[in-house]
XYZ file of C-alpha atoms in Angstrom:
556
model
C 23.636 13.442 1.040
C 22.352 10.368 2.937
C 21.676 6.947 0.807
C 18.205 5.961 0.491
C 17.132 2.401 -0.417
C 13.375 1.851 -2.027
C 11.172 -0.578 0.204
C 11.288 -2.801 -2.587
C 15.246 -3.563 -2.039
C 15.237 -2.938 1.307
C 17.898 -4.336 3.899
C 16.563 -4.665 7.237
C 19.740 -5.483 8.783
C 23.504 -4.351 7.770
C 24.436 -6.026 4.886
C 21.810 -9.014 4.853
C 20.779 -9.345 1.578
C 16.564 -10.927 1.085
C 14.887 -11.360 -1.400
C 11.891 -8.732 -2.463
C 8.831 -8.508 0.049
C 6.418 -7.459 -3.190
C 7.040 -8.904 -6.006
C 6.807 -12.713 -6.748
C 9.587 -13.224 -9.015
C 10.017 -17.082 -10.038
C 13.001 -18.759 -8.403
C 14.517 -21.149 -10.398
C 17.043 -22.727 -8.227
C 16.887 -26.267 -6.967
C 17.249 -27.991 -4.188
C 19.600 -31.075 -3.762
C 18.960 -32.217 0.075
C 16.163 -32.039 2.314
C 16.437 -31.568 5.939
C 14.982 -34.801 7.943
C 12.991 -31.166 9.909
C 10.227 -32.309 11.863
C 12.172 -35.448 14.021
C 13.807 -32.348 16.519
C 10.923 -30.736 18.717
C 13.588 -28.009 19.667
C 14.731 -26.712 15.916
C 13.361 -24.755 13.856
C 13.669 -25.076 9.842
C 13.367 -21.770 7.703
C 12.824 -21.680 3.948
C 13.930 -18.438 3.389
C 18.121 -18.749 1.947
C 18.108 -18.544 -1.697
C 21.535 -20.505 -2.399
C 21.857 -19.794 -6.174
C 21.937 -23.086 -7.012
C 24.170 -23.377 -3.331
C 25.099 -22.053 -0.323
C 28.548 -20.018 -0.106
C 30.047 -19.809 3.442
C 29.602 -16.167 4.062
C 28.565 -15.051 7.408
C 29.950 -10.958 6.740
C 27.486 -8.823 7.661
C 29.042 -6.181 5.718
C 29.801 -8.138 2.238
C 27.633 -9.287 -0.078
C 25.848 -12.128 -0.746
C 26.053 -13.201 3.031
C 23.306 -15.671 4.261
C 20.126 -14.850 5.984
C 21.595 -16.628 9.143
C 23.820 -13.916 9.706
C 21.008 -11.689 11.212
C 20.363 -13.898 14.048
C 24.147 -13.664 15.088
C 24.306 -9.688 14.491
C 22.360 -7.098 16.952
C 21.699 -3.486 16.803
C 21.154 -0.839 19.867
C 17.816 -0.619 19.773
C 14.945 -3.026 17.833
C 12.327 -0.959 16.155
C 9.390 -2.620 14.900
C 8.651 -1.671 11.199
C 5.542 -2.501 11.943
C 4.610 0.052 14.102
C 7.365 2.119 15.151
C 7.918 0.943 18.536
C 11.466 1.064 19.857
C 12.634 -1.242 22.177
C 15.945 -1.495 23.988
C 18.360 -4.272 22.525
C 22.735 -3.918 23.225
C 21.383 -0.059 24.363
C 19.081 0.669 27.583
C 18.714 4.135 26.745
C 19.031 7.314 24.933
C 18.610 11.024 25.464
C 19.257 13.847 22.630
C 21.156 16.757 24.148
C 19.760 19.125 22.140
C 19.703 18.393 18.440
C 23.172 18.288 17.887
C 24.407 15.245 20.160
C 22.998 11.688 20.926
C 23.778 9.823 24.010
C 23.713 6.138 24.349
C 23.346 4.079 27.246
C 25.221 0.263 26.778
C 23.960 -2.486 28.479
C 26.339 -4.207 30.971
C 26.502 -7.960 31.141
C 26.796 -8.812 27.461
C 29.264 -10.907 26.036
C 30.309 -11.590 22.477
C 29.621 -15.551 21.493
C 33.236 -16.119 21.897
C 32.919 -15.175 25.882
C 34.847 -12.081 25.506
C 33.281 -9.041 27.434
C 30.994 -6.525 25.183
C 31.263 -2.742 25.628
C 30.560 0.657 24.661
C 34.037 0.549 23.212
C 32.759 -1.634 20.340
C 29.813 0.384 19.797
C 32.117 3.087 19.456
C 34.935 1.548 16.974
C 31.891 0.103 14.957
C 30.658 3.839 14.052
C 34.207 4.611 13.731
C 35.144 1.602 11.440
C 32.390 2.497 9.375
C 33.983 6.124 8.700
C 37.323 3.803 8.061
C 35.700 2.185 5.226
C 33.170 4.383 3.628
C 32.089 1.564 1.848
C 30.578 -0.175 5.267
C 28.658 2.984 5.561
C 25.652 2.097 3.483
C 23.371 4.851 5.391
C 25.361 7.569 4.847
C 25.976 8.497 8.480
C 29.148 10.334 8.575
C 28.027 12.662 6.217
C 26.021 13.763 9.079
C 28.101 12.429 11.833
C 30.903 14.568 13.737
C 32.306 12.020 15.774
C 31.602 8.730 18.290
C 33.097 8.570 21.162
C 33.040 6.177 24.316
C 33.055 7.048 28.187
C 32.066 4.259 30.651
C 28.611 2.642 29.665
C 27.661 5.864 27.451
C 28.513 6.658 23.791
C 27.966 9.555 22.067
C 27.557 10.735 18.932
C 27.853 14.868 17.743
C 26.401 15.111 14.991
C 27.426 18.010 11.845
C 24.193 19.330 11.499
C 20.836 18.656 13.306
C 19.227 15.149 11.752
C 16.778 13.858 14.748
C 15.429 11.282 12.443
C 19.331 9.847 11.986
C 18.479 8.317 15.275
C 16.842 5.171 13.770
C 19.696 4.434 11.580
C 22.301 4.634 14.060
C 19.685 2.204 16.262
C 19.703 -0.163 14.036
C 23.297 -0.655 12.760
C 24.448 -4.054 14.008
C 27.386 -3.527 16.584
C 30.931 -5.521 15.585
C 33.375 -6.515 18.243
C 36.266 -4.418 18.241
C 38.796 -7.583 19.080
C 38.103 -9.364 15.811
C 37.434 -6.158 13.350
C 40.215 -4.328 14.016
C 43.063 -6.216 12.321
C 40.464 -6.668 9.585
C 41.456 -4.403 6.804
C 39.390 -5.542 3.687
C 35.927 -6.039 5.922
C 33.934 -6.801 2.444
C 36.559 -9.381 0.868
C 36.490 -12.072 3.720
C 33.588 -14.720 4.185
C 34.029 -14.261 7.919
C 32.577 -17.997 8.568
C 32.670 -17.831 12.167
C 31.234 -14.630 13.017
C 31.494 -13.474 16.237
C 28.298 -11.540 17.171
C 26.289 -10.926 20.681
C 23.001 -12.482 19.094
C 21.381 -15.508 19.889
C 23.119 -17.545 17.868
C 26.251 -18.922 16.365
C 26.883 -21.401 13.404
C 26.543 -25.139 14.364
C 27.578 -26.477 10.767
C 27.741 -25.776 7.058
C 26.785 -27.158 3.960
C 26.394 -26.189 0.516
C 22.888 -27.447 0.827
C 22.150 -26.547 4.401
C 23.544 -24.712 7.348
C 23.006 -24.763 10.981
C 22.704 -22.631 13.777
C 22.931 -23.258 17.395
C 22.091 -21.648 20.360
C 24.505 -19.323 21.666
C 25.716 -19.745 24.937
C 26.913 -16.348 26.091
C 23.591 -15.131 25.092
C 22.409 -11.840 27.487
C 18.883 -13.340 26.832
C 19.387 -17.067 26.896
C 16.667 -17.961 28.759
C 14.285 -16.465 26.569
C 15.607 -18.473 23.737
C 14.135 -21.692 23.721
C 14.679 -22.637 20.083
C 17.533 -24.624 20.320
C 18.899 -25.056 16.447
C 17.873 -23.245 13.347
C 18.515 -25.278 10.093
C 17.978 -23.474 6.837
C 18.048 -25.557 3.948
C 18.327 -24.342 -0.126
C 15.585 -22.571 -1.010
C 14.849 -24.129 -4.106
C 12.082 -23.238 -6.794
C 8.566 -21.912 -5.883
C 7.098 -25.074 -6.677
C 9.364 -27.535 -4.413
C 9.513 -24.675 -1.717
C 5.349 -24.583 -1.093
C 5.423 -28.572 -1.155
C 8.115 -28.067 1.642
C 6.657 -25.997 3.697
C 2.427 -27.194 3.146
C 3.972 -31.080 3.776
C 5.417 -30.048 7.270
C 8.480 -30.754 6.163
C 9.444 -26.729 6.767
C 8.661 -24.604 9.503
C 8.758 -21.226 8.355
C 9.103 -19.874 5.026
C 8.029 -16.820 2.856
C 6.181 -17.720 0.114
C 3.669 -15.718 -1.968
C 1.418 -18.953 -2.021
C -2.308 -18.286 -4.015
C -5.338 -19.171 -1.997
C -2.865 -19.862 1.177
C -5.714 -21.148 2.864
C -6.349 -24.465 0.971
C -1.975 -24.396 0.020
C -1.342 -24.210 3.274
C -3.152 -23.515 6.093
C -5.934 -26.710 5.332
C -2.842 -28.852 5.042
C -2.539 -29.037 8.890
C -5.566 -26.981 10.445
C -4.450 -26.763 13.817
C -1.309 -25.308 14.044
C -0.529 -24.046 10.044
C -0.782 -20.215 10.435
C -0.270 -17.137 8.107
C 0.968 -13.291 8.407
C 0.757 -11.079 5.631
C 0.651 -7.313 7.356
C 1.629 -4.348 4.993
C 5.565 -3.751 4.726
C 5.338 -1.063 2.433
C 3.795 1.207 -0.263
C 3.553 -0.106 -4.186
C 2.605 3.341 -5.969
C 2.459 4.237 -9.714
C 5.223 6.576 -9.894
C 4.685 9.263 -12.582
C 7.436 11.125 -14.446
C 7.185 15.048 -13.458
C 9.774 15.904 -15.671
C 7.585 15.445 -18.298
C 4.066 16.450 -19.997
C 1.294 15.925 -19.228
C 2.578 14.368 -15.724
C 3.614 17.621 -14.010
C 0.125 18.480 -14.509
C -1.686 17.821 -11.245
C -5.131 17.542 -12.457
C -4.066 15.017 -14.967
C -1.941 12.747 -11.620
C -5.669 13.413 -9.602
C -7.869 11.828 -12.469
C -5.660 8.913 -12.546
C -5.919 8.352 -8.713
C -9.735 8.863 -9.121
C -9.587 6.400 -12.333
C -7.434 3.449 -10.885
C -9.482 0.873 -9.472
C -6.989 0.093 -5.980
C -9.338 -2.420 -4.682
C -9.620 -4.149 -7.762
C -5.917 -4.422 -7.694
C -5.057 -5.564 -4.414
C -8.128 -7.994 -4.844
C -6.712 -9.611 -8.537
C -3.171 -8.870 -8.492
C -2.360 -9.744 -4.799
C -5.199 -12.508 -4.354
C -6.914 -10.002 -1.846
C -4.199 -10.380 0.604
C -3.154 -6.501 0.639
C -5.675 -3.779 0.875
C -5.550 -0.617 -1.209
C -3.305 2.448 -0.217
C -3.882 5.633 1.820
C -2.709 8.592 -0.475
C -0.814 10.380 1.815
C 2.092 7.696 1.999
C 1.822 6.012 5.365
C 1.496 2.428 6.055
C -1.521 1.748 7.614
C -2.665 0.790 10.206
C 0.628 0.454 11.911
C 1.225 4.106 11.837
C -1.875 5.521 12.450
C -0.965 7.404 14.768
C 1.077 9.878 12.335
C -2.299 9.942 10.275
C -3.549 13.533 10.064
C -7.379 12.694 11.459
C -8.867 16.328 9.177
C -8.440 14.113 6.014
C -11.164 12.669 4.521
C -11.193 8.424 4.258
C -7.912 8.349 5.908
C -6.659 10.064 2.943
C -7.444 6.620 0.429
C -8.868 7.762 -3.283
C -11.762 6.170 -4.290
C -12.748 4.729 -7.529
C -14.756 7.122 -9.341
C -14.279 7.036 -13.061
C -16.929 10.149 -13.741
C -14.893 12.464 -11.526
C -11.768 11.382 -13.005
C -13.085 12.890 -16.593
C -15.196 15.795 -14.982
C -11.050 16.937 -13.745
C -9.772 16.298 -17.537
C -12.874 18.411 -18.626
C -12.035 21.258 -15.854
C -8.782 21.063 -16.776
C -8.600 21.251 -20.685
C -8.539 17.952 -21.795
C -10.864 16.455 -24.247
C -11.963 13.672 -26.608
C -11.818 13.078 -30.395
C -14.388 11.383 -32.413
C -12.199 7.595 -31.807
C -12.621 8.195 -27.850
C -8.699 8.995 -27.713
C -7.550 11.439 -24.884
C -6.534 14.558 -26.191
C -4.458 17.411 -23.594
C -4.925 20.911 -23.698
C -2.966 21.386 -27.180
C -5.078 18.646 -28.644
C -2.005 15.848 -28.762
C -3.014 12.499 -27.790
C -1.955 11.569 -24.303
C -0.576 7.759 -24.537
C 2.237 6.400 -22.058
C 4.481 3.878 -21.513
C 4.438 1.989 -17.411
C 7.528 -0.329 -17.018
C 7.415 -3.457 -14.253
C 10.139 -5.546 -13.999
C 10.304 -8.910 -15.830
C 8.926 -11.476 -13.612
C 7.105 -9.707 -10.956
C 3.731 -11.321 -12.272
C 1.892 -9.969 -9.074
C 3.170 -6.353 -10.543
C 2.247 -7.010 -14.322
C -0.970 -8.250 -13.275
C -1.710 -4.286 -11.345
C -0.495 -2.800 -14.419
C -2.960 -4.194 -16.310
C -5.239 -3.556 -14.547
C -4.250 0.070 -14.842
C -4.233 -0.269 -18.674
C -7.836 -0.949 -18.608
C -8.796 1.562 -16.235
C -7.222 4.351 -17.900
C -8.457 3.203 -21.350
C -11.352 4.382 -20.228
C -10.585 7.864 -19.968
C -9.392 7.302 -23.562
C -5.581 7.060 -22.481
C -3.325 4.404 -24.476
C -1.305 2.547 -21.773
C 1.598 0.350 -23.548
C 2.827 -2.175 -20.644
C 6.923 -2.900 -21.180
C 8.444 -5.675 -19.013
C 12.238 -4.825 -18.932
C 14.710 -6.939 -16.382
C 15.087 -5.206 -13.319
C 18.416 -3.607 -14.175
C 17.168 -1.677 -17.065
C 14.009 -1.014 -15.211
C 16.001 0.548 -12.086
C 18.365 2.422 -14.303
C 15.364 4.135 -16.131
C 13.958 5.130 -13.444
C 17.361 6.724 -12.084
C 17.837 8.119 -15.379
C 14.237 9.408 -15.849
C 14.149 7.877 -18.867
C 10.577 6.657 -18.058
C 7.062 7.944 -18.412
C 5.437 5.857 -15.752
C 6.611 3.150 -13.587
C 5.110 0.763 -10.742
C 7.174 0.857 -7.558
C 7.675 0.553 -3.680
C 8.511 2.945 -0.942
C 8.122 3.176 2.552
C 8.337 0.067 5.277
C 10.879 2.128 7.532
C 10.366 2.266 11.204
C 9.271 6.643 10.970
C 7.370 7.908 8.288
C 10.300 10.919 7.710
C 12.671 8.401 6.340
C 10.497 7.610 2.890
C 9.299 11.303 2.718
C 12.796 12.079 2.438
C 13.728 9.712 0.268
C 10.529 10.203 -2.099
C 10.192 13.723 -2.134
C 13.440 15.609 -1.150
C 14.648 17.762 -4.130
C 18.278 17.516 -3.241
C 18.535 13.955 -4.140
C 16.484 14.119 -7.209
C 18.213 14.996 -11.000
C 17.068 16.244 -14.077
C 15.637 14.302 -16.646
C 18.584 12.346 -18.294
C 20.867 12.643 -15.033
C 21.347 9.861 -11.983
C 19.028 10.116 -9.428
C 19.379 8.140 -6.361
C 16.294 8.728 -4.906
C 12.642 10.818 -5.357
C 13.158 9.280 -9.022
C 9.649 10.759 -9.613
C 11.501 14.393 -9.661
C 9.439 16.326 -7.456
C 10.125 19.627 -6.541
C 8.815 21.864 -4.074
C 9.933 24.316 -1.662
C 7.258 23.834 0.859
C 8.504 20.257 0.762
C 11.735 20.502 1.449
C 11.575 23.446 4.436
C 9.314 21.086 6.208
C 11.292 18.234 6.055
C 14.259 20.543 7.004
C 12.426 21.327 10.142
C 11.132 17.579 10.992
C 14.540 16.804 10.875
C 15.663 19.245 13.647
C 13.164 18.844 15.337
C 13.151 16.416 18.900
C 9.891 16.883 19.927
C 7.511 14.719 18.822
C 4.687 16.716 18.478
C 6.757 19.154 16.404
C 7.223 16.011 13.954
C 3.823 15.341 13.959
C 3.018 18.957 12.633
C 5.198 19.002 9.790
C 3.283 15.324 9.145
C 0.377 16.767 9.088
C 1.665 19.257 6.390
C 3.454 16.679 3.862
C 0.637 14.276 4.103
C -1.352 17.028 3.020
C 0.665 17.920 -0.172
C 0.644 13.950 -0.620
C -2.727 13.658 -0.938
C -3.690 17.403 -2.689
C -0.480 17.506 -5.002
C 0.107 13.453 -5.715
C 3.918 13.190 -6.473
C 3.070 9.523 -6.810
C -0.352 7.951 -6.746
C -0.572 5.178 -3.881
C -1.621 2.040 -5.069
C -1.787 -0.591 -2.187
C 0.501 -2.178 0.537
C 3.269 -4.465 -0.228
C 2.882 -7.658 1.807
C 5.150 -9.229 4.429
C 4.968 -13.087 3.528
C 5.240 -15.254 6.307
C 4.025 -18.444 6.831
C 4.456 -20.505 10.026
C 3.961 -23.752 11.565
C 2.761 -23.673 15.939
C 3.089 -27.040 16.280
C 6.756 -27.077 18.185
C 6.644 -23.437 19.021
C 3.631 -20.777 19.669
C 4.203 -16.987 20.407
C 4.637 -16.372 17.005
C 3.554 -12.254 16.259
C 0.031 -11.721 14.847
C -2.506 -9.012 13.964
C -3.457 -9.419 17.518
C -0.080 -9.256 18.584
C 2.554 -7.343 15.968
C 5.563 -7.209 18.379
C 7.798 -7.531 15.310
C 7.061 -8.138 11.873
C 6.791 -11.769 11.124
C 10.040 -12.117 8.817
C 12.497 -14.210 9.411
C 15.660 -11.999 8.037
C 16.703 -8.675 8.800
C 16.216 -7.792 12.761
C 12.712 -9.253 13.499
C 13.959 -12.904 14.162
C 16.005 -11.177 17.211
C 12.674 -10.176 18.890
C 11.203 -13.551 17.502
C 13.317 -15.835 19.121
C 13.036 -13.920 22.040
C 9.231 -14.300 22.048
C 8.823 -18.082 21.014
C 7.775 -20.702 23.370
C 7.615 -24.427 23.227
C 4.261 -25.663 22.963
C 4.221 -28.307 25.770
């Protein structure tokens, strides 16, 4: 059984830790120095490194608490943009499936690790293989699908247990560790490793506890599309000293959920102060089918017909996010996965006199006080958990609290701290929950981990994933056969089909898209991705700052 990770928590690269994409949790660290940022026309300052009050020298990709700056040392096979799918060759030129049962890689030649030593399919190789060494390292779970990596020449392959097509991405993204340093590492989580070796663009310059450094690597196979020479990443600090940062000019880039970013920000410095927020992800009210009256699917369709989405995404998320297509895709980057027979792109709309003509249809009823009553004439009243802190979050639920109550349904709002809110849902000790899916580079990889049954539990048992409990046959059979299956329109069939039961059955009711925050500055640099141009999403941690700092170029 693979391990899935919600959108919410996501890692984008091997280890890097970052901090939510959704929620807008208060930071209450501080910062004690501030970068002199804007005097260097060739760096590059990122508030983005929560230090906790301070930075730790820890450059591991594979332990925790490692700094963002890691990813920009680190690089995987292939880059795949989140955004839209694309795949694009990185440390690998190519790759051809052999069937469904064996993956061959093709290495690029001419790559050397930043310490000039020669890179080749040897360390691509001993990476997989180190990972089956320490399980631990294995945070995807691909030996328990993996038969064995092995290296010939430029090629490595990979023969694989069972058939799992959609194991490709994984693999293509696990960051590649040179085999000369690694191998007389025998505790890879325990060490800091502060001067990480890595093919990436860059290498660590200096290190503070209050800021860190990188510099531009010299060995890089790409160099001369790097033209940011030094990356400094200062403490994060609280939300308050962070947006004075960044609107002053002081900071570059940065990642802040700021309200009414035009005026924060963007007014601050008209000309070059630009913002990205495209959709990383699904936020969804996820409904507890173990229990009454949530398995009942005309009670989960009046809700979706009840919740005002637009209102949300316009109040809770300062209109920054649109509402949600049902059938669990993020839109519009992959659109072209959208089955075109459904109606409004498969999106619910708000219409509160449908939602109680279904309760009607379906048994439900009113007393004399207005209070929903089910089919056995109990009142229907539930409990939705949000984290602590994630006012963004709070402020959608309630906004569901109002929508619902009036349908006559008594929604009690409970704000536990994410730990108890994560272990309820695991648990199923919930009745309703707000949470976040998707923001992977295919649309199989959060169907699986949303709606397979074999990683799902009964109520009062661990589940590590589809915490909603669904269960379906149907389900399951055709994402057994999208995952043999190396022909892309094959996978778009069996998309077609579990967007379908999405949208019909509801396992969880889409809410709206999660938002990327980015804000940059195009005063040293331009080339930055856009709307117009989403080469990689515009975050810088995880693997996007690879293709970034490929793509920037200095503005005179």
């Amino acid at each position: 059984m693979k391990k899935i990770v919600k959108y919410a928590a996501m890692v984008l690269a091997m280890g890097i830790s970052v901090t939510s994409l959704t929620a807008c949790a208060s930071n209450t660290n501080s910062a004690t120095s501030t970068p002199s940022s804007r005097v260097n026309a060739s760096q590059l300052v990122i508030g983005v490194d929560n230090g906790s009050p301070t930075f730790t020298d820890n450059f591991n990709p594979f332990g925790p608490g490692n700094r963002i700056g890691t990813s920009y040392i680190y690089e995987p096979l292939f880059f795949i943009n989140t955004i839209n799918g694309q795949v694009v060759p990185w440390l690998a030129t190519a790759y051809k499936w052999e069937g469904n049962e064996k993956l061959v890689f093709t290495i690029r030649s001419g790559v050397k690790w930043n310490d000039g030593q020669p890179f080749s399919a040897k360390d691509v190789a001993f990476t997989f293989n180190y990972m089956k060494l320490h399980p631990s390292l294995d945070w995807q779970g691909l030996w328990q699908v993996l038969q064995s990596v092995t290296a010939n020449g430029n090629k490595v392959t990979f023969i694989f247990k069972q058939p799992d097509v959609p194991a490709f991405y994984e693999i293509s993204t696990s960051i590649i560790i040179p085999q000369h340093i690694w191998a007389a590492i025998v505790h890879p989580t325990k060490g800091m490793n502060m001067n990480p070796v890595g093919t990436g663009p860059y290498e660590v310059a200096s290190f503070t506890p209050y800021q860190y450094t990188l510099k531009k690597n010299p060995y890089y196979w790409q160099a001369s599309n790097v033209h940011v020479e030094k990356i400094v990443f200062p403490v994060l600090g609280n939300n308050q000293t962070a947006a004075l940062k960044l609107s002053s000019g002081q900071w570059d880039w940065a990642t802040l959920f700021l309200p009414n970013v035009q005026q924060t920000y963007v007014s601050k410095d008209p000309q070059y102060n630009q913002y990205w927020f495209p959709p990383g992800g699904i936020i969804a009210l996820e409904l507890n089918l173990g229990k009454a009256p949530f398995r009942d699917v005309h009670f989960r369709e009046a809700l979706a017909y009840a919740i005002d989405k637009q209102k949300i995404a316009q109040q809770a998320e300062d209109g920054y996010v649109s509402a949600a297509s049902q059938v669990g895709l993020v839109l519009p980057g992959q659109q072209q996965w959208l089955n075109p027979a459904l109606p409004n792109q498969g999106a619910y709309g708000y219409n509160v006199q449908m939602a109680k003509q279904i309760l009607t249809q379906a048994g439900y009823h009113t007393n004399t006080q207005g209070d929903l009553l089910d089919p056995s004439g109990k009142p229907v009243s539930f409990s939705l958990e949000v984290p602590s802190g994630w006012t963004d979050w709070i402020q959608a639920a309630q906004i569901i609290q109002e929508d619902l109550k009036q349908l006559g349904i008594q929604v009690n709002v409970s704000t536990p701290q994410y730990g108890a809110y994560s272990q309820s849902q695991a648990m199923g000790q919930y009745d309703a929950a707000l949470m976040a899916y998707g923001g992977t580079p295919t649309p199989f990889t959060s169907y699986d981990s949303l709606l397979d049954s074999k990683y799902t539990a009964p109520v009062g048992q661990n589940a590590n994933a589809n915490q909603e409990r669904w269960h379906d046959a149907k389900t399951d059979q055709l994402l057994n056969n999208w995952r043999q299956a190396t022909s892309q329109q094959t996978q778009l069939q069996d998309a077609y089909q579990i967007e379908s039961i999405m949208y019909k059955q509801l396992p969880v009711i889409d809410l709206f898209y999660g938002a990327t925050w980015s804000e940059f500055s195009s005063k040293k640099f331009i080339g930055w991705p856009s709307a117009s141009n989403p080469y990689a999403p515009p975050a810088p941690y995880g693997q996007a700052p690879l293709m970034i700092m490929t793509h920037l170029q200095p503005r005179s």
